[in-house]
Amino acid sequence: MNIRVIGDIRTGKIQPSLTGNAIVDDALIQNFCNELKDRVSKTNLQVNVIAEHFFNPAIQTDDLLLVDRRILNLLPANVQSQYRIIDIDHTDLVRGNVLKVLELLRQFHLDT
């Protein structure tokens, strides 16, 4: 399973950013991805965690999307319904706190 972490979007109509600085955004999102990879590697889940800066709602994917709640609130409901999405608390994404996401992933994995 692929997990795409969306904390900023750099193309398209809406281009929300995590902090307003692309270099800082890269570092924070990559840190979150690294923390998640590290924690998931200690479980029996087989996943790839990818920082996604160029999310395009017109391109369909079966990947699980972890989306900053602030970005998710900008996406229309019909776009949200096309994907498997777990919303991430903005502060957790900035701080690299993956504990809530891990619990949601466990629940999500059991339901699929």
Coordinates of C-alpha atoms in Angstrom, one line a residue:
M1 CA 0.0 0.0 0.0
N2 CA 1.2 3.5 -0.8
I3 CA 0.5 6.4 1.6
R4 CA 0.8 9.9 0.2
V5 CA 1.2 12.7 2.8
I6 CA -0.3 16.0 1.5
G7 CA 0.8 19.0 3.6
D8 CA 1.1 21.5 0.8
I9 CA 0.1 21.7 -2.9
R10 CA 2.3 23.5 -5.4
T11 CA 0.3 23.3 -8.5
G12 CA -3.3 24.0 -9.5
K13 CA -6.1 26.4 -8.5
I14 CA -5.5 26.1 -4.7
Q15 CA -1.9 26.1 -3.5
P16 CA -2.0 25.9 0.3
S17 CA 1.3 25.6 2.1
L18 CA 2.2 24.3 5.5
T19 CA 4.3 27.3 6.6
G20 CA 4.5 29.7 3.6
N21 CA 8.1 28.6 2.9
A22 CA 8.7 25.7 0.5
I23 CA 12.0 24.7 2.0
V24 CA 10.6 24.6 5.5
D25 CA 7.5 22.7 4.2
D26 CA 9.7 20.1 2.5
A27 CA 11.7 19.5 5.7
L28 CA 8.6 19.3 7.9
I29 CA 6.6 17.0 5.6
Q30 CA 9.7 14.8 5.0
N31 CA 10.2 14.6 8.8
F32 CA 6.6 13.5 9.2
C33 CA 7.0 10.9 6.5
N34 CA 10.2 9.6 8.0
E35 CA 8.6 9.3 11.5
L36 CA 5.7 7.5 10.0
K37 CA 7.9 5.1 8.0
D38 CA 9.9 4.4 11.1
R39 CA 6.9 3.6 13.2
V40 CA 5.1 1.6 10.5
S41 CA 8.2 -0.5 9.9
K42 CA 7.8 -1.8 13.5
T43 CA 4.4 -3.2 12.7
N44 CA 3.4 -5.9 10.2
L45 CA 2.0 -3.3 7.7
Q46 CA 3.8 -3.1 4.4
V47 CA 3.6 0.5 3.2
N48 CA 5.5 3.1 1.2
V49 CA 5.2 6.7 2.6
I50 CA 5.5 9.4 0.0
A51 CA 5.6 13.2 0.5
E52 CA 3.2 14.5 -2.2
H53 CA 3.6 18.2 -3.1
F54 CA 1.8 18.1 -6.4
F55 CA -1.6 16.6 -5.6
N56 CA -3.9 16.9 -8.6
P57 CA -7.6 15.9 -7.9
A58 CA -8.1 15.1 -11.6
I59 CA -5.7 12.2 -11.4
Q60 CA -7.3 9.2 -9.7
T61 CA -5.2 7.0 -7.3
D62 CA -5.9 4.1 -5.1
D63 CA -3.3 5.3 -2.6
L64 CA -4.3 6.3 0.9
L65 CA -4.0 10.0 1.3
L66 CA -3.0 11.6 4.6
V67 CA -4.1 15.2 4.2
D68 CA -3.5 18.2 6.4
R69 CA -7.0 19.1 7.8
R70 CA -6.6 22.7 6.6
I71 CA -6.2 21.5 3.0
L72 CA -9.0 19.0 3.3
N73 CA -11.3 21.8 4.3
L74 CA -10.5 23.5 1.0
L75 CA -11.4 20.5 -1.2
P76 CA -15.0 20.1 -2.4
A77 CA -16.9 17.1 -1.0
N78 CA -17.2 15.5 -4.4
V79 CA -13.4 15.5 -4.7
Q80 CA -12.9 14.1 -1.2
S81 CA -15.3 11.3 -1.9
Q82 CA -13.2 10.0 -4.8
Y83 CA -10.3 9.1 -2.5
R84 CA -9.4 7.1 0.6
I85 CA -8.5 10.0 3.0
I86 CA -7.3 10.3 6.6
D87 CA -7.1 13.9 7.8
I88 CA -4.1 14.9 9.7
D89 CA -4.1 17.6 12.4
H90 CA -2.0 20.5 11.1
T91 CA 0.0 20.7 14.4
D92 CA 0.8 17.0 14.3
L93 CA 2.1 17.3 10.7
V94 CA 4.3 20.3 11.6
R95 CA 5.7 18.6 14.7
G96 CA 6.1 15.2 13.2
N97 CA 3.7 13.6 15.7
V98 CA 2.4 10.4 14.0
L99 CA 0.7 8.7 17.0
K100 CA -2.9 9.6 16.0
V101 CA -2.2 8.7 12.4
L102 CA -0.8 5.3 13.5
E103 CA -4.0 4.5 15.4
L104 CA -6.2 5.5 12.5
L105 CA -4.0 3.4 10.1
R106 CA -4.5 0.4 12.4
Q107 CA -8.2 0.9 12.3
F108 CA -8.2 1.6 8.6
H109 CA -6.2 -1.5 7.9
L110 CA -8.5 -3.7 9.9
D111 CA -11.5 -2.4 8.1
T112 CA -10.1 -3.1 4.6

